[in-house]
JSON list of C-alpha atoms (C1' of nucleotides) in Angstrom, two decimals:
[
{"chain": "A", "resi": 316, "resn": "UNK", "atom": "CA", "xyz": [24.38, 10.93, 4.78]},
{"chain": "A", "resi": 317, "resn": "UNK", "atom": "CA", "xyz": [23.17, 11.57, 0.89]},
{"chain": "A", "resi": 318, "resn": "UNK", "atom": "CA", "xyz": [23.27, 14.91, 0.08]},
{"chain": "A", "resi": 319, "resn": "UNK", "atom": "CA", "xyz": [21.07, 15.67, -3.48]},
{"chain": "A", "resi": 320, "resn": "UNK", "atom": "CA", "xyz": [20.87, 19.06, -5.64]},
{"chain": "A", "resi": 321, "resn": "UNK", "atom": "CA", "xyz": [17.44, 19.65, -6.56]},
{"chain": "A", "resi": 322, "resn": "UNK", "atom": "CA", "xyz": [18.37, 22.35, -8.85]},
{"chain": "A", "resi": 323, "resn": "UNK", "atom": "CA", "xyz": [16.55, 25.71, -8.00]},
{"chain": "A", "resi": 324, "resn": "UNK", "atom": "CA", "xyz": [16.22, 24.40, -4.38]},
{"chain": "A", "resi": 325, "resn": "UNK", "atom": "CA", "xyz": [20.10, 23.99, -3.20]},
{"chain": "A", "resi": 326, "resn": "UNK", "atom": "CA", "xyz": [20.77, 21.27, -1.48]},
{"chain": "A", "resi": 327, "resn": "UNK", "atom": "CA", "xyz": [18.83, 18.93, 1.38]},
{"chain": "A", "resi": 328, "resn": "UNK", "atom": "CA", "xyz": [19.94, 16.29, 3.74]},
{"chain": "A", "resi": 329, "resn": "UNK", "atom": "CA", "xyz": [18.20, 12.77, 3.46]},
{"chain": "A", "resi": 330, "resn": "UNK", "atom": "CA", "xyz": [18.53, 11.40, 6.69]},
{"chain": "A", "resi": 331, "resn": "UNK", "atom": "CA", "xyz": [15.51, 12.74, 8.33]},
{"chain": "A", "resi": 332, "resn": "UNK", "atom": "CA", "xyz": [12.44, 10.37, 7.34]},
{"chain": "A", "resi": 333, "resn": "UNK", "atom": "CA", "xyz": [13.47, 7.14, 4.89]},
{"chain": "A", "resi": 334, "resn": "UNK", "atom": "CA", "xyz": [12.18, 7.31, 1.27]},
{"chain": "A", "resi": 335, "resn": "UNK", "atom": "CA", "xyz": [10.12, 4.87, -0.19]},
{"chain": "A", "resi": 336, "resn": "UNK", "atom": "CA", "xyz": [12.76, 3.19, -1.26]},
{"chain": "A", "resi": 337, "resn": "UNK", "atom": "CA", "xyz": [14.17, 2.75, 2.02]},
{"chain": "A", "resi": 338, "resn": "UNK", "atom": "CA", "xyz": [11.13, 1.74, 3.27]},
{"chain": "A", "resi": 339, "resn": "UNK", "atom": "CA", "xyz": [10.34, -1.13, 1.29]},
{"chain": "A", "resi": 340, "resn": "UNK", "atom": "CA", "xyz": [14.27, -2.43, 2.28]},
{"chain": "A", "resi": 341, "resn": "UNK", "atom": "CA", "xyz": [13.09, -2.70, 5.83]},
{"chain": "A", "resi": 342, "resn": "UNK", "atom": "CA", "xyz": [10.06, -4.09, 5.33]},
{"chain": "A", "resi": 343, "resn": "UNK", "atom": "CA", "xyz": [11.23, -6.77, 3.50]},
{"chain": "A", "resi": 344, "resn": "UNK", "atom": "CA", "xyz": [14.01, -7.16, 5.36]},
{"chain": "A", "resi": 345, "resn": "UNK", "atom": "CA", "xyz": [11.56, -8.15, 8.47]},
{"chain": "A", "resi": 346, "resn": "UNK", "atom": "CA", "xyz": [9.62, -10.96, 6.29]},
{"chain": "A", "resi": 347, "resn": "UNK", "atom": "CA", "xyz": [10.82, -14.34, 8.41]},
{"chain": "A", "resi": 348, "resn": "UNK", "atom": "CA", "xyz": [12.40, -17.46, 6.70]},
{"chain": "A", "resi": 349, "resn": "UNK", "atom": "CA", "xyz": [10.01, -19.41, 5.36]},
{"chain": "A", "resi": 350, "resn": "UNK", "atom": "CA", "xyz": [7.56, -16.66, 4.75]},
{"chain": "A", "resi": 351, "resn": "UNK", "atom": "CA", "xyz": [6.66, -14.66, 1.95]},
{"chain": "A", "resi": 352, "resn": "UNK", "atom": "CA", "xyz": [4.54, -11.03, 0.96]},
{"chain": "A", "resi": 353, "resn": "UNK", "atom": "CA", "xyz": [3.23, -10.12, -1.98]},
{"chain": "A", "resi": 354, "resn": "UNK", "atom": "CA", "xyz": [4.26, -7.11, -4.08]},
{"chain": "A", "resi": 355, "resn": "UNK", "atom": "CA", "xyz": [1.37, -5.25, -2.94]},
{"chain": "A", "resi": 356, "resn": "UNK", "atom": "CA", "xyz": [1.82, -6.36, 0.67]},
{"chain": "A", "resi": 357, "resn": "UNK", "atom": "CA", "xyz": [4.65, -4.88, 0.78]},
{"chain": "A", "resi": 358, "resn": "UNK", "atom": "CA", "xyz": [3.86, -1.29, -0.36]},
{"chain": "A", "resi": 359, "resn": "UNK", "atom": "CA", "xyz": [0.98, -1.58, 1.90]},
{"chain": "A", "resi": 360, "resn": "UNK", "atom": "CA", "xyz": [3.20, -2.27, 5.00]},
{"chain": "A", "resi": 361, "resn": "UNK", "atom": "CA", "xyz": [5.59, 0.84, 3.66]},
{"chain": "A", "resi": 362, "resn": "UNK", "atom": "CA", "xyz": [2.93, 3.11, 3.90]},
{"chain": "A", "resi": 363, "resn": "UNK", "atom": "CA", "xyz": [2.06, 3.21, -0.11]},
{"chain": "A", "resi": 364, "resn": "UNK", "atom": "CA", "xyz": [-0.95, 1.39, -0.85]},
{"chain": "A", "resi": 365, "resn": "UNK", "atom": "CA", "xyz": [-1.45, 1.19, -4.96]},
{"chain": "A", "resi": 366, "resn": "UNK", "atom": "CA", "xyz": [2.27, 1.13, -5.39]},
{"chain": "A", "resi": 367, "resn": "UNK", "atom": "CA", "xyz": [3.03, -2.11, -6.06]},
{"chain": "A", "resi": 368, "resn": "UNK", "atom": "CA", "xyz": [4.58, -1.86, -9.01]},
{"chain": "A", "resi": 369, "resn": "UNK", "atom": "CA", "xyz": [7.29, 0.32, -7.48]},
{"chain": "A", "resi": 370, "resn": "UNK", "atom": "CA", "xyz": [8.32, -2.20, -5.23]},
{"chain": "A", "resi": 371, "resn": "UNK", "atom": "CA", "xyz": [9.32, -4.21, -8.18]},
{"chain": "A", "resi": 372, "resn": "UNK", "atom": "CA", "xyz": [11.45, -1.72, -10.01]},
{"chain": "A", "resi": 373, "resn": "UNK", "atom": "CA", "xyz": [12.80, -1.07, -6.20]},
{"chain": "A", "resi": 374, "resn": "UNK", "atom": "CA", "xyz": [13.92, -4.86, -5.98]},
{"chain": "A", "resi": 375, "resn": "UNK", "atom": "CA", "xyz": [15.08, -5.05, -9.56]},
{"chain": "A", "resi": 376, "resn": "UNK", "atom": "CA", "xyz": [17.80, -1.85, -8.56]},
{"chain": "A", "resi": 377, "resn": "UNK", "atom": "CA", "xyz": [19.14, -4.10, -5.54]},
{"chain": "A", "resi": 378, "resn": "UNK", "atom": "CA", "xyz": [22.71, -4.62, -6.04]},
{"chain": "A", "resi": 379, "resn": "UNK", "atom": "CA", "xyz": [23.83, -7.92, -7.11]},
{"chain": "A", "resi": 380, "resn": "UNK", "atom": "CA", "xyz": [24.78, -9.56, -3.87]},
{"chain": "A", "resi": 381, "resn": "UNK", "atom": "CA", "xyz": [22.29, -8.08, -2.01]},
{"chain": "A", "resi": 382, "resn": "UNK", "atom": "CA", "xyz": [21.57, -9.63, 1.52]},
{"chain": "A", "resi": 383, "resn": "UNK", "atom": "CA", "xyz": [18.15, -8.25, 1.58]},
{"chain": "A", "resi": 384, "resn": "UNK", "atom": "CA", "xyz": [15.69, -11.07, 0.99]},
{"chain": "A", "resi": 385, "resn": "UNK", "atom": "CA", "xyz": [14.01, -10.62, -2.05]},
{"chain": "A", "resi": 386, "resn": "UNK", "atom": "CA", "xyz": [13.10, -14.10, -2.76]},
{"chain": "A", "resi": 387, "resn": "UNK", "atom": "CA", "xyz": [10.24, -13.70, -0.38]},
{"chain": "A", "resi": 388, "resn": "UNK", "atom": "CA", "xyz": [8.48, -11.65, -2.49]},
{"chain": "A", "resi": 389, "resn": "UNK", "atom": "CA", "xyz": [6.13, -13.37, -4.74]},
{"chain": "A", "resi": 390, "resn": "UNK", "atom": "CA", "xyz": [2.85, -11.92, -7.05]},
{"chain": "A", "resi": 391, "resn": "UNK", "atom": "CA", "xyz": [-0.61, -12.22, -5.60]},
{"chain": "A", "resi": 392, "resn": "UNK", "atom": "CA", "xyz": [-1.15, -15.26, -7.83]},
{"chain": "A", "resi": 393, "resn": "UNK", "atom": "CA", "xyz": [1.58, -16.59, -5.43]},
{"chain": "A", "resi": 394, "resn": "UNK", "atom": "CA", "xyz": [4.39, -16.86, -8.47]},
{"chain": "A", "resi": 395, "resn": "UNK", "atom": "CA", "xyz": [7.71, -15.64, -9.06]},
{"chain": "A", "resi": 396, "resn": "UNK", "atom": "CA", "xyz": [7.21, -12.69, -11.28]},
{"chain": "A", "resi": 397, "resn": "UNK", "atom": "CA", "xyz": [10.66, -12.91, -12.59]},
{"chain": "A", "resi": 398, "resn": "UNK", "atom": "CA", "xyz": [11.46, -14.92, -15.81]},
{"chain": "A", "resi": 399, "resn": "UNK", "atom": "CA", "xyz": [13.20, -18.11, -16.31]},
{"chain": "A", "resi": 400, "resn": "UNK", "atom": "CA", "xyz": [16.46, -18.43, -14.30]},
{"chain": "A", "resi": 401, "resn": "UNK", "atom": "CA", "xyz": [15.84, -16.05, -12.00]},
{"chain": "A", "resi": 402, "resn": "UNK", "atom": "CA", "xyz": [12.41, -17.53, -10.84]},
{"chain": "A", "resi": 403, "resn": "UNK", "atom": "CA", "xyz": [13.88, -20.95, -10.39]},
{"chain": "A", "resi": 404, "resn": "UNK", "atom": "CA", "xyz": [16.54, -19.30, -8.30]},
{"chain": "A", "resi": 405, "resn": "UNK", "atom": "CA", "xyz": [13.97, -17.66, -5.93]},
{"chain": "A", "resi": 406, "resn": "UNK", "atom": "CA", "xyz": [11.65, -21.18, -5.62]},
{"chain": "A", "resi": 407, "resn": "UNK", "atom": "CA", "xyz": [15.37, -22.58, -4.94]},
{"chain": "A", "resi": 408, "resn": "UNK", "atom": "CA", "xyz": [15.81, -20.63, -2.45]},
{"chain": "A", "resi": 409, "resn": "UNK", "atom": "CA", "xyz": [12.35, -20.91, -0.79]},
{"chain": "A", "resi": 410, "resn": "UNK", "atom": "CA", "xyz": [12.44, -23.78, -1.29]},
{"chain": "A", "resi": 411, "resn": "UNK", "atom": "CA", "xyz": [15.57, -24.11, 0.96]},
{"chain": "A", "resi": 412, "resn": "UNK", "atom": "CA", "xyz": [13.54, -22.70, 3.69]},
{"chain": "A", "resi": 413, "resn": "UNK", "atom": "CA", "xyz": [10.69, -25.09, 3.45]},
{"chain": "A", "resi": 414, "resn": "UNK", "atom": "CA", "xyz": [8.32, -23.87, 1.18]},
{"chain": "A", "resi": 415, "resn": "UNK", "atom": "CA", "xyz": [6.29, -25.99, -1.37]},
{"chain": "A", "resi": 416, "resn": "UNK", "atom": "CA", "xyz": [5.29, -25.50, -4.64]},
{"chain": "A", "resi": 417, "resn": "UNK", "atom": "CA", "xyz": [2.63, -26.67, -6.96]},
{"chain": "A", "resi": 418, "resn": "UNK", "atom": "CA", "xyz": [3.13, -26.14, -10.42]},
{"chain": "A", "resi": 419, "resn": "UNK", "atom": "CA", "xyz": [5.60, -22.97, -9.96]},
{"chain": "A", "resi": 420, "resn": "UNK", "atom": "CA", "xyz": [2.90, -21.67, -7.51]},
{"chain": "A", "resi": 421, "resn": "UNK", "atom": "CA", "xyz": [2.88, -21.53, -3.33]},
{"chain": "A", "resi": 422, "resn": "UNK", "atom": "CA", "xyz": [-0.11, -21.31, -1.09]},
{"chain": "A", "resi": 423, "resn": "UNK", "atom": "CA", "xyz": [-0.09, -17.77, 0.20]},
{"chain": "A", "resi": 424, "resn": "UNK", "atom": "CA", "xyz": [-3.22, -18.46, 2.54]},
{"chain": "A", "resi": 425, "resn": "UNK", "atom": "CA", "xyz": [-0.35, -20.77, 3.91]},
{"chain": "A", "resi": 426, "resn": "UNK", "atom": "CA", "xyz": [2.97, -19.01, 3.52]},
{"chain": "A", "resi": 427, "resn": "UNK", "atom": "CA", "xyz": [1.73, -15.58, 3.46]},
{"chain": "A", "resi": 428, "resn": "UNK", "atom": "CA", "xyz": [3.75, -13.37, 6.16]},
{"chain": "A", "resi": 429, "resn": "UNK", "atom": "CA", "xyz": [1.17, -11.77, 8.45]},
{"chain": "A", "resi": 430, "resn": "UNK", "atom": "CA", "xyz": [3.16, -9.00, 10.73]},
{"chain": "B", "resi": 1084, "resn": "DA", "atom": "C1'", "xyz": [8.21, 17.29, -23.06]},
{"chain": "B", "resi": 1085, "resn": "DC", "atom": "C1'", "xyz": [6.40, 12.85, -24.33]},
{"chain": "B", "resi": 1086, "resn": "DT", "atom": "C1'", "xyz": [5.85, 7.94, -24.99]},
{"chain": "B", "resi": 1087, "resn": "DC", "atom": "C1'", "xyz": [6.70, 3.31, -23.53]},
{"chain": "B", "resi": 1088, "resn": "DT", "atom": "C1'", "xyz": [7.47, -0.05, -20.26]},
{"chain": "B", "resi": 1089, "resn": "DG", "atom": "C1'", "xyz": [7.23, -2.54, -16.32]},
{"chain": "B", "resi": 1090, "resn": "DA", "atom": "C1'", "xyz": [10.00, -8.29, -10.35]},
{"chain": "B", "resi": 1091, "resn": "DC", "atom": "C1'", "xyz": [2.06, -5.41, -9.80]},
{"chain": "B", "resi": 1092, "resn": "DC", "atom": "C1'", "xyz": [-3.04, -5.54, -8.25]},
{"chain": "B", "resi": 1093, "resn": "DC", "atom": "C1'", "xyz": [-7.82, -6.18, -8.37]},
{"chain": "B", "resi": 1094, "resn": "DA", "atom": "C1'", "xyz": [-12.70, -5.88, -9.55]},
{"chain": "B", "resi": 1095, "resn": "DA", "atom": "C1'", "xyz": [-15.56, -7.13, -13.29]},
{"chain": "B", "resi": 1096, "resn": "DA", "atom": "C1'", "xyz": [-16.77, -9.54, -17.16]},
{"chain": "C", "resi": 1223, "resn": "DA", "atom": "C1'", "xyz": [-9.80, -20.37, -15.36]},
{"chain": "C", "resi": 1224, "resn": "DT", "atom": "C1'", "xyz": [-8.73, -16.17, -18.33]},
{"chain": "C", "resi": 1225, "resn": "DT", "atom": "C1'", "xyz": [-9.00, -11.71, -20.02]},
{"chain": "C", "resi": 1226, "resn": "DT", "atom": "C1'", "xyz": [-9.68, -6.68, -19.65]},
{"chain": "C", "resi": 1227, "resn": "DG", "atom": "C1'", "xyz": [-9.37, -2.11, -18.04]},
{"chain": "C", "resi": 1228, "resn": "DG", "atom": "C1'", "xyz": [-7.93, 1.16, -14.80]},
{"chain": "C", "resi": 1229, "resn": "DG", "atom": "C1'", "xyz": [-4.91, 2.61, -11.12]},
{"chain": "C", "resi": 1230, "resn": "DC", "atom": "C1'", "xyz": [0.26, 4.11, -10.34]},
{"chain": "C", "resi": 1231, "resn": "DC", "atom": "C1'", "xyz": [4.45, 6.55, -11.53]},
{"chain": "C", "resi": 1232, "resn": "DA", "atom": "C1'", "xyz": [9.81, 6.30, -11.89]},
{"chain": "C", "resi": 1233, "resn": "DG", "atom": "C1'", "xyz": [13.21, 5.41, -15.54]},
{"chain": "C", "resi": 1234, "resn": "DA", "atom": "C1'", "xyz": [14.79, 5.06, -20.17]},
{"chain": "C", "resi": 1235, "resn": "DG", "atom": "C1'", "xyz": [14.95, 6.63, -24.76]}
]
DNA sequence: ACTCTGACCCAAA
DNA sequence: ATTTGGGCCAGAG
C-alpha cells in the first residue's frame, strides 16, 4: 500500500483503481512470447489513447532486472525505438522467441499481438 | 513558473 | 520512401 502527500490535500491511499502506470505493467505483461504491441497499442489497451509517448518514459523507469517484458514493445514502424545496444538486446531477445527481422524491422501485420 | 526533451503516433504533403 | 506538424504531458533543469 503507497501512501502519497499531496500537500494541501493530506494524505490518500493508492490501492483503489491502478494508475496509468500500473496499467501499462499489466498490459504488457499479458503480450504472449513471440508477440509484440506497439507503443500506442499499448496505451490504447490501458485505457489512454494519444499517450503513447508515456508508455515509453513508463518502460524507460522499469528497474533494471525487470521481469516485465518490455522487449515486446516495438514503434509502429515495427523498430526498436531504443538506441544501439539496447535495441540489439531487444531483437536478441525476440529473436529468441522466434521472431524475424528484416533490416532491424519485424512484420507487425505478422507479429502484432491482437488481444 | 517555464522551457526542453522524449523507448511515440499519424495524417498530410 | 521521407519529412512535417500537431497531439500529449511527466520529468528534469
Amino acid at each position: 500500500m503507497v501512501l502519497k502527500g499531496r500537500g494541501d490535500e493530506g494524505y490518500r491511499v493508492e490501492s483503489a483503481e491502478p494508475t496509468f502506470e500500473q496499467r501499462v505493467w499489466q498490459v504488457v505483461s499479458s503480450i504472449p512470447p513471440g508477440c509484440v504491441a506497439t507503443y500506442g497499442q499499448i496505451a490504447e489497451l490501458a485505457g489512454e489513447p494519444r499517450r503513447a509517448r508515456h508508455v515509453g518514459r513508463v518502460l524507460g523507469a522499469l528497474p533494471k532486472g525487470s521481469r516485465l517484458p518490455w522487449h515486446r514493445v516495438v514503434n509502429a514502424s515495427g523498430r526498436s525505438s531504443l538506441p544501439g545496444a539496447a535495441g540489439e538486446e531487444q531483437r536478441r531477445r525476440l529473436r529468441d522467441e522466434g521472431v524475424r527481422f528484416k533490416q532491424s524491422a519485424l512484420s507487425l501485420s505478422r507479429y502484432r499481438w491482437e488481444p
